Amino acid sequence: MTILSHPIDEQSNPFAIAQQQFDIAADLLDLNMGTRRRLRVPRRELKVAVPVRLDNGDIEVYEGYRVQHNVARGPAKGGIRYHPDVDIDLIRALSMWMTWKCALVNIPFGGAKGGVTVDPERLSLGELERLTRRYAAEISIIIGPEKDIPAPDMNTNPQVMAWIMDTISIHRGYTVRPTVTGKPLHVGGSEGRTEATSRGMICLLREACRHLEMRMDKSSVVIQGFGNVGGNAARLLYDTGVKVVAVSDVRGGLYNADGLDIPAIQRYQAQTGTMAGYSEAEGVTNAELLELPCDILVPAALGNQITRENAARIKARIIGEAANGPTTPAADAILAENGHFVIPDILGNAGGVIVSYFEWVQGLQEYFWSEHEVVENLERIIIKAFHDVVKVAESRHNHMRTAAYLLAVRRVADTAETRGVYP
Ligand code: GLU
């Protein structure tokens, strides 16, 4: 199996990791040097200072970013993250991954990402709204339905998207629905957007089980993260009778080898704000959770979770990456060596942006689809992408991430090369 053309150093800077992953594909594709130089760096980067009047009257200034990695195949697309770890290199990496994700599932978008360096748990609702509106106003110079379309990401949600849509619309003087996706249904959102990433992941797990001749209904699943993606994935799996044996939030996790009662944990979490202290399961740390015995592991939280340090101790046969960047390239080599089947992030979490695409189309056309149409089209697109990647992995003897990159990078490179370099 051709995994790497050169040994890999363990990097923790996400942008260095994104570039390493790109370089592996560029080498295998024998990409010409000019194209390689163009695709290796973001096209545009905007850094903004976001002043916010706090409830006590003080003014705090937060750092915000919007990075457009590539716009060759269409308007830039990607979420907005509110997190203390947000910095320019994280946003650069996430924007590059969006480019490959959109190309891989063949939707007509480039890649972007935005974020604000903030811990939103420390803000009141009013402060969060003022932060969002001012950040939206600051990045309004580069976003818009035909230019760059934000969406939710970690710690942002449909309400935040509604504030962004409203802010941009107030500036324009009329309602501009397709300026952002992931909006609530009654402000122009799409059916099925909230669960889209989880639904996409479950569909991929089903295909992966078939491909590996494993019984999904007899499998045990461990999920790291219990937010929009991890929480919905746990619930959808539970509802279809698949045994979820461990879940976690930022504070830690719960494990029960006989299977967890996910709705009961959701109720407990809604009442107490955390899953810690829930009595029907054993407590585990987020690090321990990754190494639990199970058939399927779904990292659905932060990046850099599976590293050179713990990769050899992972037991799951299938690793379905719902988070962005959960595995370092050094860990990837170990996972491939040990025969794990990885559904790489740019495929694994693409369900979200696929339904974002549907929401954008519906907003532009002012014509809205049923949930059935959304789910059917989501599944069609993601299943096709899965089999495209498997075919490349098998024909080129690569592992799944490299195969996904080969497809995605080739598509973006073809468009960029045919369009040429201006002037
Ligand atoms: N934040 C999500 C992602 O990382 C969704 C992006 C979008 O819908 O534009 O894929």
XYZ file of C-alpha atoms and ligand atoms in Angstrom:
433
model
C 0.000 0.000 0.000
C 1.383 3.434 -0.932
C 0.707 5.606 2.039
C 3.506 8.104 2.189
C 6.244 9.069 -0.180
C 8.312 10.429 2.696
C 8.392 9.958 6.487
C 5.983 12.147 8.381
C 6.861 14.322 11.366
C 4.162 14.716 13.961
C 2.804 18.255 13.592
C 0.247 19.861 15.837
C -0.259 23.079 13.861
C -3.448 22.365 11.895
C -2.379 24.344 8.850
C 0.939 22.451 8.694
C -1.114 19.233 8.874
C -3.462 20.385 6.099
C -0.470 21.237 3.927
C 1.164 17.876 4.687
C -2.013 16.078 3.599
C -2.153 18.192 0.451
C 1.529 17.517 -0.323
C 0.976 13.751 -0.129
C -1.795 14.013 -2.740
C 0.104 16.524 -4.872
C 3.115 14.156 -5.007
C 0.967 11.181 -5.996
C -0.882 13.229 -8.617
C 2.402 14.625 -9.869
C 0.765 18.039 -9.744
C 2.700 20.726 -11.580
C 4.631 23.149 -9.375
C 2.548 26.209 -10.308
C -0.761 24.565 -9.390
C 0.788 23.200 -6.235
C 1.932 26.674 -5.186
C -1.524 28.102 -5.874
C -3.477 25.449 -3.962
C -1.133 25.213 -0.998
C -2.101 28.629 0.408
C -5.404 30.459 0.959
C -6.591 32.868 -1.679
C -7.840 35.564 0.730
C -7.567 36.155 4.471
C -9.421 38.783 6.464
C -8.583 39.470 10.108
C -10.989 41.668 12.026
C -11.150 43.240 15.480
C -14.626 42.781 16.911
C -15.546 45.305 19.623
C -18.435 44.190 21.828
C -20.243 46.151 24.526
C -20.530 43.739 27.475
C -23.514 43.705 29.818
C -21.502 45.590 32.485
C -20.836 48.464 30.059
C -17.171 47.563 29.331
C -16.014 47.166 25.751
C -14.077 43.990 24.948
C -12.329 43.421 21.612
C -12.216 39.900 20.130
C -10.174 38.657 17.180
C -12.095 37.289 14.229
C -11.163 35.788 10.868
C -12.626 34.790 7.526
C -10.356 32.862 5.190
C -11.239 31.835 1.626
C -8.922 29.064 0.594
C -10.168 28.598 -2.943
C -12.982 29.875 -5.152
C -12.135 28.160 -8.455
C -15.202 25.872 -8.450
C -17.708 28.390 -7.068
C -18.399 30.688 -4.137
C -16.434 29.970 -0.987
C -18.329 27.889 1.595
C -17.692 27.008 5.195
C -18.703 27.447 8.791
C -17.986 29.908 11.569
C -16.410 28.661 14.781
C -16.480 30.357 18.186
C -13.740 28.824 20.311
C -10.770 29.913 22.452
C -8.439 27.847 20.196
C -9.376 29.816 17.050
C -6.326 31.376 15.397
C -5.318 32.108 11.842
C -3.674 28.721 11.231
C -6.695 26.752 12.459
C -8.987 28.786 10.197
C -6.582 28.365 7.255
C -6.600 24.597 7.726
C -10.370 24.417 8.100
C -10.839 26.543 4.960
C -8.544 24.256 2.949
C -10.406 21.175 4.175
C -13.678 22.826 3.023
C -12.251 23.201 -0.497
C -11.466 19.481 -0.706
C -14.759 18.486 0.960
C -16.900 20.443 -1.517
C -14.885 19.150 -4.464
C -15.025 15.552 -3.230
C -18.825 15.497 -3.038
C -18.909 17.528 -6.244
C -20.933 20.534 -5.154
C -20.143 23.863 -6.841
C -18.333 25.604 -4.000
C -14.839 26.579 -3.011
C -13.691 26.472 0.597
C -13.748 29.015 3.407
C -13.912 29.167 7.183
C -14.345 31.862 9.788
C -14.069 32.136 13.506
C -13.783 34.294 16.569
C -11.340 33.619 19.401
C -13.809 33.503 22.259
C -15.279 31.159 24.832
C -18.995 31.655 24.155
C -19.919 29.965 27.452
C -18.692 33.118 29.182
C -21.013 35.409 27.204
C -24.642 36.239 27.910
C -27.139 35.783 25.087
C -27.132 39.541 24.463
C -23.324 39.640 24.317
C -23.309 36.674 21.923
C -25.774 38.463 19.644
C -23.756 41.720 19.658
C -20.534 39.776 18.989
C -22.175 37.930 16.103
C -23.701 41.017 14.526
C -20.479 43.031 14.719
C -18.401 40.114 13.382
C -20.920 39.691 10.527
C -20.722 43.406 9.755
C -16.899 43.251 9.710
C -16.744 40.279 7.326
C -19.676 41.572 5.224
C -17.138 43.060 2.819
C -16.205 39.585 1.592
C -19.304 37.426 2.164
C -22.547 37.183 0.190
C -24.648 34.601 -1.700
C -22.468 34.748 -4.799
C -19.124 35.181 -2.980
C -18.841 33.324 0.295
C -21.592 31.650 2.321
C -21.017 30.978 6.048
C -22.713 28.230 8.081
C -22.632 26.830 11.621
C -19.567 25.136 13.065
C -18.432 24.500 16.617
C -20.397 26.655 19.131
C -22.477 28.401 16.480
C -26.054 27.390 15.719
C -29.175 28.302 13.698
C -29.871 31.334 15.928
C -26.370 32.694 15.247
C -26.978 32.160 11.506
C -30.287 34.056 11.769
C -28.465 37.038 13.349
C -25.872 36.958 10.557
C -28.582 36.818 7.866
C -30.467 39.649 9.567
C -27.363 41.841 9.896
C -26.402 41.443 6.239
C -30.036 42.010 5.193
C -30.347 45.199 7.287
C -27.217 46.576 5.598
C -28.546 45.737 2.138
C -32.046 47.038 2.884
C -33.831 43.797 1.961
C -33.856 40.141 3.038
C -30.944 38.136 1.642
C -31.719 34.556 2.593
C -28.940 32.669 0.751
C -26.222 34.763 2.437
C -25.756 32.073 5.088
C -26.909 28.452 5.578
C -27.889 26.486 8.648
C -30.644 29.012 9.414
C -33.758 28.090 11.392
C -36.537 26.717 9.188
C -38.772 29.766 9.625
C -36.060 32.185 8.438
C -35.329 30.289 5.249
C -33.458 27.235 6.502
C -33.709 23.797 4.956
C -35.472 20.722 6.235
C -32.913 18.232 7.486
C -29.996 20.672 7.887
C -29.592 20.240 11.664
C -29.098 16.474 11.480
C -27.421 16.536 8.044
C -23.840 15.898 9.205
C -24.898 13.039 11.486
C -27.212 11.549 8.885
C -24.403 11.668 6.311
C -22.057 9.930 8.748
C -24.553 7.174 9.509
C -25.144 6.593 5.830
C -21.362 6.284 5.346
C -21.031 3.880 8.280
C -23.731 1.714 6.715
C -21.862 1.684 3.378
C -18.546 0.993 5.124
C -20.056 -1.953 7.052
C -21.414 -3.394 3.796
C -18.061 -2.900 2.120
C -16.218 -4.643 4.961
C -18.916 -7.302 5.343
C -19.608 -6.234 8.917
C -23.077 -6.261 10.521
C -23.922 -2.666 11.475
C -26.818 -3.848 13.664
C -24.386 -6.033 15.625
C -21.697 -3.350 15.922
C -20.790 -1.296 18.967
C -20.130 2.405 18.504
C -18.069 4.938 20.495
C -18.689 8.628 19.842
C -16.443 11.455 21.028
C -18.460 14.687 21.262
C -22.120 15.215 22.051
C -22.855 18.490 20.261
C -24.902 18.884 17.084
C -22.934 16.200 15.249
C -22.029 13.671 17.977
C -25.327 14.029 19.851
C -27.493 13.620 16.767
C -25.383 10.714 15.511
C -25.755 8.937 18.869
C -29.506 9.490 18.816
C -29.965 8.363 15.196
C -27.917 5.222 15.845
C -29.811 4.483 19.060
C -33.145 4.959 17.265
C -32.146 2.422 14.625
C -31.127 -0.122 17.282
C -27.335 0.193 16.971
C -25.501 -0.128 20.294
C -23.742 3.093 21.339
C -21.385 2.053 24.152
C -19.664 5.376 24.899
C -20.232 9.095 24.392
C -18.519 12.205 25.761
C -18.678 15.979 26.009
C -15.822 18.414 26.731
C -15.737 17.383 30.402
C -15.473 13.620 29.842
C -17.476 10.581 28.852
C -19.681 7.659 29.788
C -19.152 3.981 28.983
C -21.400 0.944 29.246
C -20.408 -2.159 27.279
C -24.069 -3.233 27.141
C -25.093 0.002 25.402
C -26.134 3.442 26.655
C -29.656 4.823 26.888
C -29.003 7.881 24.684
C -32.383 9.624 25.192
C -31.926 9.305 28.983
C -28.433 10.870 28.728
C -29.837 13.672 26.562
C -32.511 14.365 29.188
C -29.926 14.267 31.987
C -27.677 16.650 30.056
C -30.538 19.055 29.330
C -31.306 19.206 33.070
C -27.771 19.439 34.460
C -25.803 20.983 31.578
C -23.353 18.040 31.492
C -23.334 14.248 31.259
C -20.886 13.969 34.182
C -22.516 12.224 37.144
C -25.011 10.178 35.116
C -25.273 6.980 37.135
C -26.057 4.200 34.625
C -22.534 4.170 33.147
C -18.860 4.228 34.026
C -17.023 7.562 33.733
C -14.148 7.735 31.206
C -11.868 10.544 30.057
C -11.929 11.709 26.448
C -8.513 10.106 25.926
C -9.605 6.744 27.385
C -12.779 6.785 25.300
C -10.811 6.681 22.031
C -9.133 3.432 23.058
C -12.234 1.543 24.226
C -13.055 -1.825 22.650
C -15.660 -1.220 19.904
C -16.284 -1.807 16.193
C -16.831 1.809 15.158
C -15.240 4.967 16.549
C -16.676 8.363 15.612
C -14.548 11.344 16.676
C -17.026 14.248 16.533
C -15.287 16.892 18.608
C -11.988 18.748 18.284
C -9.045 18.181 15.954
C -5.763 16.361 16.741
C -7.352 13.614 18.864
C -5.738 10.584 17.195
C -2.006 11.126 17.173
C 1.218 9.132 16.901
C 0.949 8.695 20.683
C -2.391 6.828 20.862
C -3.045 5.568 17.293
C -1.617 2.102 17.926
C -4.018 1.587 20.841
C -7.203 2.314 18.860
C -9.323 -0.841 18.613
C -12.214 0.162 16.341
C -12.233 -1.423 12.884
C -13.969 1.625 11.349
C -13.065 5.202 12.239
C -15.715 7.597 10.960
C -14.311 11.103 11.184
C -17.149 13.509 11.891
C -14.859 16.187 13.352
C -12.561 18.224 11.134
C -8.929 17.131 11.394
C -9.224 14.577 14.244
C -6.266 12.495 12.991
C -2.694 13.666 12.403
C -0.807 12.408 9.315
C 1.622 10.500 11.569
C -1.330 8.709 13.182
C -2.818 8.048 9.749
C 0.218 6.004 8.778
C -0.148 3.881 11.944
C -3.893 3.365 11.375
C -3.274 2.289 7.776
C -0.527 -0.080 8.874
C -2.870 -1.665 11.431
C -5.665 -2.142 8.899
C -8.240 0.314 10.274
C -10.811 1.568 7.780
C -10.910 5.375 7.994
C -13.769 7.437 6.592
C -11.769 10.676 6.272
C -13.202 13.948 7.574
C -13.600 15.556 4.135
C -16.036 12.733 3.344
C -17.204 11.837 6.854
C -18.678 15.207 7.770
C -19.672 16.352 4.266
C -23.373 15.766 4.965
C -23.580 19.214 6.562
C -22.259 21.158 3.610
C -24.265 19.037 1.151
C -27.506 20.113 2.823
C -26.092 23.654 3.080
C -25.834 23.509 -0.696
C -29.515 22.504 -0.882
C -30.405 25.357 1.476
C -28.508 27.863 -0.682
C -30.217 26.573 -3.841
C -33.644 26.738 -2.152
C -32.932 30.294 -0.955
C -31.837 31.439 -4.430
C -34.900 29.870 -6.050
C -37.330 30.807 -3.256
C -38.655 27.265 -3.581
C -38.446 24.880 -0.645
C -38.097 21.110 -0.592
C -39.637 18.422 1.607
C -37.500 16.599 4.166
C -37.839 13.474 2.064
C -36.283 15.219 -0.965
C -33.445 16.577 1.165
C -32.597 13.213 2.735
C -32.870 11.318 -0.544
C -30.540 13.745 -2.354
C -28.100 13.858 0.570
C -27.838 10.070 0.626
C -27.461 9.841 -3.148
C -24.551 12.327 -3.190
C -22.705 10.967 -0.169
C -23.064 7.303 -1.181
C -21.673 8.118 -4.617
C -18.718 9.948 -3.058
C -18.036 6.967 -0.763
C -17.876 4.541 -3.672
C -15.786 6.959 -5.749
C -13.243 7.061 -2.922
C -13.282 3.271 -2.388
C -12.677 2.763 -6.113
C -9.637 5.046 -6.100
C -8.351 3.497 -2.852
C -8.560 0.022 -4.385
C -7.222 0.860 -7.830
C -4.291 2.941 -6.526
C -3.655 0.870 -3.374
C -4.018 3.904 -1.153
C -5.836 4.325 2.088
C -9.137 6.178 2.174
C -7.862 9.639 3.121
C -5.269 9.694 0.384
C -7.825 8.404 -2.125
C -10.275 11.142 -1.112
C -7.540 13.760 -1.492
C -6.535 12.401 -4.903
C -10.089 12.859 -6.161
C -10.706 16.234 -4.565
C -7.358 17.851 -5.327
C -7.497 16.628 -8.951
C -10.924 18.241 -9.413
C -9.861 21.591 -7.977
C -6.557 21.507 -9.881
C -8.332 20.752 -13.179
C -10.649 23.730 -12.739
C -7.852 26.055 -11.639
C -5.604 24.993 -14.525
C -8.323 25.264 -17.188
C -9.361 28.688 -15.914
C -5.695 29.706 -16.021
C -3.790 32.418 -14.182
C -4.929 36.024 -14.501
C -3.564 38.144 -16.153
N -19.083 23.598 9.477
C -19.492 22.509 8.656
C -18.285 21.806 8.085
O -17.216 21.872 8.626
C -20.522 22.916 7.605
C -20.072 23.924 6.598
C -21.174 24.435 5.668
O -22.272 23.919 5.729
O -20.883 25.357 4.925
O -18.371 21.101 7.097
